[in-house]
Amino acid sequence: MTPDEIDEAAQSLLEAEETGRQTGLLSTAYPTITMDDAYAVQAALVARKIAAGRRVIGWKIGLTSRAMQQALGITTPDSGVLLDDMLFANGATIPRGRFIQPRIEAEIAFVMKAPLKGAVTRDDVLAATDHVAPAIEILDTRIKRTCPTTGQPRRIFDTIADNAANAGIILGNGRFDPSREDLRRTGAIVSAGGVVEETGLGAGVLGDPVMGIVWLSERMTQYGQSIEPGQVILSGSFIRPLECPPGTGIDADFGPWGHVTCRFD
């Protein structure tokens, strides 16, 4: 993609979010789009938001499960940026119309106390982490899920450009030491409207949620980025995304870690 096309694509995503009307697939409009192009569109989108007063608070990792990677025909996760206006309190009611097609996922969030950059080890990640917490990620789609003309579904390039489908984050109230927790066996029972819809364990995230942070740190060096102290990192979902039409109440029961809840008005 040319610089002008990258700016054009970023602007279309911003307008889709602001108007609530989804834009078409970038992979259709720009058939030669690459992974680097998609991250460049994401960066241009985030730059517009920062210029409007938003602040980066962390990062998200997506497409960490084998099932999701196989569905998209990829072998790598993706990542997006968390901004301050995406943070909701535990138990929040999400205003109607805030998102276009909201879904949620259950995750383990890492809150950092030291920077990470480049190739790091599992022990490096644990040493740089202040604490972990249960979390819900809210997803949204500013790009149509399928092309209305060809029926082609979104591709990885569309998802990455759309800030990895990120829209919101809800942190639980607990703080836990990752070196004292078995994160592979930490999980949640997730209910929507009082009905258990999904269960999962941290091992669904690249075999170990810590490895998501290892992957992110190395990926970020390609684009001159790094993980900074105080940032929140969503390590990846261990459940499938749950649709959240108006009136949906979500309860993610993390057992001894407590509950993370929200309701979509």
One Martini backbone bead per residue (centre of mass of N, CA, C, O) as a GRO file, in nm:
protein
  265
    1MET     BB    1   0.099   0.035   0.018
    2THR     BB    2   0.049   0.351   0.019
    3PRO     BB    3   0.047   0.623   0.210
    4ASP     BB    4  -0.234   0.715   0.112
    5GLU     BB    5  -0.379   0.442   0.161
    6ILE     BB    6  -0.327   0.426   0.462
    7ASP     BB    7  -0.478   0.687   0.536
    8GLU     BB    8  -0.748   0.608   0.410
    9ALA     BB    9  -0.798   0.357   0.584
   10ALA     BB   10  -0.785   0.492   0.863
   11GLN     BB   11  -1.019   0.689   0.813
   12SER     BB   12  -1.239   0.474   0.764
   13LEU     BB   13  -1.223   0.354   1.051
   14LEU     BB   14  -1.286   0.608   1.211
   15GLU     BB   15  -1.564   0.662   1.079
   16ALA     BB   16  -1.696   0.396   1.161
   17GLU     BB   17  -1.678   0.445   1.467
   18GLU     BB   18  -1.828   0.728   1.476
   19THR     BB   19  -2.098   0.620   1.304
   20GLY     BB   20  -2.157   0.293   1.303
   21ARG     BB   21  -2.032   0.231   1.007
   22GLN     BB   22  -1.916   0.003   0.821
   23THR     BB   23  -1.652  -0.100   0.643
   24GLY     BB   24  -1.479  -0.235   0.414
   25LEU     BB   25  -1.260  -0.447   0.298
   26LEU     BB   26  -0.923  -0.412   0.267
   27SER     BB   27  -0.861  -0.683   0.109
   28THR     BB   28  -1.036  -0.574  -0.133
   29ALA     BB   29  -0.934  -0.279  -0.185
   30TYR     BB   30  -0.628  -0.413  -0.109
   31PRO     BB   31  -0.498  -0.697  -0.246
   32THR     BB   32  -0.173  -0.631  -0.159
   33ILE     BB   33  -0.182  -0.659   0.127
   34THR     BB   34   0.007  -0.657   0.422
   35MET     BB   35   0.116  -0.685   0.735
   36ASP     BB   36   0.264  -0.414   0.735
   37ASP     BB   37   0.028  -0.250   0.633
   38ALA     BB   38  -0.169  -0.311   0.863
   39TYR     BB   39   0.011  -0.182   1.087
   40ALA     BB   40   0.014   0.098   0.953
   41VAL     BB   41  -0.286   0.151   0.980
   42GLN     BB   42  -0.302   0.123   1.283
   43ALA     BB   43  -0.100   0.354   1.345
   44ALA     BB   44  -0.269   0.576   1.204
   45LEU     BB   45  -0.518   0.545   1.381
   46VAL     BB   46  -0.383   0.595   1.658
   47ALA     BB   47  -0.266   0.875   1.590
   48ARG     BB   48  -0.541   1.013   1.569
   49LYS     BB   49  -0.625   0.960   1.865
   50ILE     BB   50  -0.389   1.103   2.003
   51ALA     BB   51  -0.443   1.382   1.869
   52ALA     BB   52  -0.738   1.378   2.028
   53GLY     BB   53  -0.627   1.271   2.346
   54ARG     BB   54  -0.526   1.004   2.365
   55ARG     BB   55  -0.397   0.711   2.558
   56VAL     BB   56  -0.160   0.485   2.619
   57ILE     BB   57  -0.200   0.161   2.823
   58GLY     BB   58  -0.144  -0.069   2.595
   59TRP     BB   59  -0.192  -0.423   2.504
   60LYS     BB   60  -0.291  -0.667   2.257
   61ILE     BB   61  -0.360  -1.017   2.213
   62GLY     BB   62  -0.427  -1.220   1.929
   63LEU     BB   63  -0.473  -1.521   1.797
   64THR     BB   64  -0.368  -1.772   2.009
   65SER     BB   65  -0.533  -1.993   1.903
   66ARG     BB   66  -0.549  -2.264   1.705
   67ALA     BB   67  -0.836  -2.232   1.597
   68MET     BB   68  -0.808  -1.936   1.492
   69GLN     BB   69  -0.562  -1.981   1.308
   70GLN     BB   70  -0.691  -2.198   1.126
   71ALA     BB   71  -0.935  -2.026   1.029
   72LEU     BB   72  -0.714  -1.803   0.895
   73GLY     BB   73  -0.439  -1.931   0.798
   74ILE     BB   74  -0.236  -1.911   1.050
   75THR     BB   75   0.078  -1.881   1.284
   76THR     BB   76  -0.003  -1.600   1.422
   77PRO     BB   77  -0.048  -1.351   1.598
   78ASP     BB   78  -0.180  -1.044   1.723
   79SER     BB   79  -0.199  -0.675   1.757
   80GLY     BB   80  -0.283  -0.403   1.989
   81VAL     BB   81  -0.422  -0.101   2.120
   82LEU     BB   82  -0.449   0.061   2.429
   83LEU     BB   83  -0.685   0.296   2.550
   84ASP     BB   84  -0.825   0.499   2.789
   85ASP     BB   85  -1.131   0.478   2.660
   86MET     BB   86  -1.141   0.145   2.708
   87LEU     BB   87  -1.180   0.172   3.014
   88PHE     BB   88  -1.357  -0.030   3.247
   89ALA     BB   89  -1.540  -0.107   3.504
   90ASN     BB   90  -1.628  -0.323   3.718
   91GLY     BB   91  -1.972  -0.359   3.631
   92ALA     BB   92  -2.034  -0.224   3.382
   93THR     BB   93  -2.223  -0.017   3.169
   94ILE     BB   94  -2.280  -0.034   2.830
   95PRO     BB   95  -2.356   0.175   2.606
   96ARG     BB   96  -2.566   0.226   2.374
   97GLY     BB   97  -2.371   0.257   2.074
   98ARG     BB   98  -2.065   0.232   2.133
   99PHE     BB   99  -2.099  -0.023   1.958
  100ILE     BB  100  -2.158  -0.230   1.690
  101GLN     BB  101  -2.033  -0.556   1.749
  102PRO     BB  102  -2.020  -0.686   2.034
  103ARG     BB  103  -1.767  -0.865   2.214
  104ILE     BB  104  -1.624  -1.129   2.421
  105GLU     BB  105  -1.336  -1.198   2.638
  106ALA     BB  106  -1.119  -1.408   2.821
  107GLU     BB  107  -0.846  -1.297   3.042
  108ILE     BB  108  -0.503  -1.224   3.107
  109ALA     BB  109  -0.357  -0.964   3.285
  110PHE     BB  110  -0.071  -0.754   3.247
  111VAL     BB  111   0.122  -0.564   3.482
  112MET     BB  112   0.379  -0.341   3.452
  113LYS     BB  113   0.725  -0.247   3.595
  114ALA     BB  114   0.888  -0.308   3.328
  115PRO     BB  115   1.061  -0.320   3.055
  116LEU     BB  116   1.021  -0.444   2.710
  117LYS     BB  117   1.262  -0.574   2.458
  118GLY     BB  118   1.254  -0.798   2.243
  119ALA     BB  119   1.423  -1.069   2.325
  120VAL     BB  120   1.261  -1.286   2.555
  121THR     BB  121   1.183  -1.444   2.847
  122ARG     BB  122   0.988  -1.579   3.076
  123ASP     BB  123   1.148  -1.459   3.316
  124ASP     BB  124   1.143  -1.167   3.216
  125VAL     BB  125   0.839  -1.129   3.235
  126LEU     BB  126   0.802  -1.189   3.536
  127ALA     BB  127   1.001  -0.961   3.634
  128ALA     BB  128   0.821  -0.723   3.478
  129THR     BB  129   0.580  -0.803   3.659
  130ASP     BB  130   0.358  -0.695   3.894
  131HIS     BB  131   0.073  -0.816   3.781
  132VAL     BB  132  -0.221  -1.007   3.774
  133ALA     BB  133  -0.550  -1.025   3.598
  134PRO     BB  134  -0.862  -1.034   3.545
  135ALA     BB  135  -1.042  -1.033   3.217
  136ILE     BB  136  -1.212  -0.827   2.976
  137GLU     BB  137  -1.273  -0.823   2.632
  138ILE     BB  138  -1.369  -0.587   2.391
  139LEU     BB  139  -1.514  -0.628   2.083
  140ASP     BB  140  -1.489  -0.497   1.742
  141THR     BB  141  -1.634  -0.402   1.405
  142ARG     BB  142  -1.536  -0.175   1.151
  143ILE     BB  143  -1.542  -0.428   0.973
  144LYS     BB  144  -1.669  -0.630   0.775
  145ARG     BB  145  -1.704  -0.975   0.786
  146THR     BB  146  -1.814  -0.949   0.488
  147CYS     BB  147  -1.840  -0.941   0.153
  148PRO     BB  148  -2.125  -0.848  -0.022
  149THR     BB  149  -2.017  -0.946  -0.310
  150THR     BB  150  -1.818  -1.217  -0.250
  151GLY     BB  151  -1.813  -1.340   0.062
  152GLN     BB  152  -1.562  -1.258   0.188
  153PRO     BB  153  -1.380  -1.285   0.452
  154ARG     BB  154  -1.200  -1.183   0.678
  155ARG     BB  155  -0.870  -1.097   0.729
  156ILE     BB  156  -0.587  -1.045   0.898
  157PHE     BB  157  -0.552  -0.755   0.783
  158ASP     BB  158  -0.818  -0.643   0.889
  159THR     BB  159  -0.776  -0.694   1.191
  160ILE     BB  160  -0.517  -0.535   1.233
  161ALA     BB  161  -0.610  -0.258   1.126
  162ASP     BB  162  -0.855  -0.289   1.351
  163ASN     BB  163  -0.695  -0.317   1.619
  164ALA     BB  164  -0.760  -0.619   1.670
  165ALA     BB  165  -1.070  -0.558   1.754
  166ASN     BB  166  -1.045  -0.341   1.959
  167ALA     BB  167  -1.245  -0.166   2.245
  168GLY     BB  168  -1.208  -0.311   2.541
  169ILE     BB  169  -1.163  -0.303   2.914
  170ILE     BB  170  -1.185  -0.532   3.203
  171LEU     BB  171  -1.090  -0.527   3.534
  172GLY     BB  172  -1.026  -0.685   3.797
  173ASN     BB  173  -0.966  -0.665   4.152
  174GLY     BB  174  -0.732  -0.848   4.139
  175ARG     BB  175  -0.396  -0.940   4.264
  176PHE     BB  176  -0.125  -1.130   4.110
  177ASP     BB  177   0.139  -1.357   4.124
  178PRO     BB  178   0.282  -1.518   3.857
  179SER     BB  179   0.501  -1.695   4.022
  180ARG     BB  180   0.241  -1.825   4.209
  181GLU     BB  181   0.096  -1.907   3.944
  182ASP     BB  182  -0.103  -2.122   3.736
  183LEU     BB  183  -0.175  -2.002   3.429
  184ARG     BB  184  -0.255  -2.260   3.271
  185ARG     BB  185  -0.497  -2.318   3.509
  186THR     BB  186  -0.623  -2.056   3.459
  187GLY     BB  187  -0.976  -1.958   3.467
  188ALA     BB  188  -1.317  -1.965   3.316
  189ILE     BB  189  -1.665  -1.892   3.367
  190VAL     BB  190  -1.888  -1.801   3.103
  191SER     BB  191  -2.166  -1.578   3.116
  192ALA     BB  192  -2.488  -1.528   2.945
  193GLY     BB  193  -2.768  -1.461   3.095
  194GLY     BB  194  -2.693  -1.715   3.303
  195VAL     BB  195  -2.536  -1.873   3.075
  196VAL     BB  196  -2.321  -2.109   2.999
  197GLU     BB  197  -2.083  -2.070   2.723
  198GLU     BB  198  -1.783  -2.073   2.860
  199THR     BB  199  -1.465  -2.241   2.886
  200GLY     BB  200  -1.123  -2.191   3.031
  201LEU     BB  201  -0.764  -2.190   2.982
  202GLY     BB  202  -0.452  -2.053   2.966
  203ALA     BB  203  -0.332  -2.279   2.772
  204GLY     BB  204  -0.484  -2.159   2.512
  205VAL     BB  205  -0.227  -1.957   2.525
  206LEU     BB  206   0.036  -2.084   2.381
  207GLY     BB  207   0.034  -2.278   2.656
  208ASP     BB  208   0.110  -1.975   2.777
  209PRO     BB  209   0.055  -1.651   2.857
  210VAL     BB  210   0.355  -1.557   2.873
  211MET     BB  211   0.416  -1.611   2.564
  212GLY     BB  212   0.268  -1.365   2.460
  213ILE     BB  213   0.475  -1.159   2.566
  214VAL     BB  214   0.715  -1.267   2.419
  215TRP     BB  215   0.601  -1.219   2.137
  216LEU     BB  216   0.543  -0.913   2.156
  217SER     BB  217   0.825  -0.805   2.210
  218GLU     BB  218   0.942  -0.903   1.938
  219ARG     BB  219   0.743  -0.771   1.739
  220MET     BB  220   0.786  -0.465   1.821
  221THR     BB  221   1.073  -0.426   1.696
  222GLN     BB  222   0.974  -0.397   1.395
  223TYR     BB  223   0.821  -0.099   1.502
  224GLY     BB  224   0.962   0.058   1.744
  225GLN     BB  225   0.863  -0.093   2.003
  226SER     BB  226   0.739  -0.111   2.355
  227ILE     BB  227   0.726  -0.212   2.681
  228GLU     BB  228   0.587  -0.040   2.956
  229PRO     BB  229   0.553   0.088   3.244
  230GLY     BB  230   0.206   0.035   3.344
  231GLN     BB  231   0.118  -0.152   3.141
  232VAL     BB  232  -0.135  -0.330   2.969
  233ILE     BB  233  -0.166  -0.690   2.902
  234LEU     BB  234  -0.336  -0.879   2.677
  235SER     BB  235  -0.269  -1.228   2.630
  236GLY     BB  236  -0.537  -1.375   2.558
  237SER     BB  237  -0.775  -1.590   2.463
  238PHE     BB  238  -0.967  -1.891   2.609
  239ILE     BB  239  -1.212  -1.807   2.427
  240ARG     BB  240  -1.470  -1.753   2.254
  241PRO     BB  241  -1.653  -1.529   2.112
  242LEU     BB  242  -1.916  -1.323   2.250
  243GLU     BB  243  -2.211  -1.215   2.192
  244CYS     BB  244  -2.352  -0.857   2.260
  245PRO     BB  245  -2.638  -0.773   2.283
  246PRO     BB  246  -2.873  -0.603   2.396
  247GLY     BB  247  -2.894  -0.705   2.747
  248THR     BB  248  -2.624  -0.826   2.811
  249GLY     BB  249  -2.489  -1.038   3.062
  250ILE     BB  250  -2.162  -1.060   3.213
  251ASP     BB  251  -1.983  -1.355   3.360
  252ALA     BB  252  -1.654  -1.394   3.490
  253ASP     BB  253  -1.541  -1.686   3.649
  254PHE     BB  254  -1.219  -1.710   3.833
  255GLY     BB  255  -1.270  -1.791   4.110
  256PRO     BB  256  -1.020  -1.697   4.321
  257TRP     BB  257  -1.014  -1.421   4.135
  258GLY     BB  258  -1.302  -1.376   4.055
  259HIS     BB  259  -1.513  -1.130   3.910
  260VAL     BB  260  -1.618  -1.035   3.573
  261THR     BB  261  -1.830  -0.760   3.474
  262CYS     BB  262  -2.116  -0.688   3.249
  263ARG     BB  263  -2.335  -0.456   3.060
  264PHE     BB  264  -2.555  -0.427   2.781
  265ASP     BB  265  -2.782  -0.169   2.709
   0.00000   0.00000   0.00000
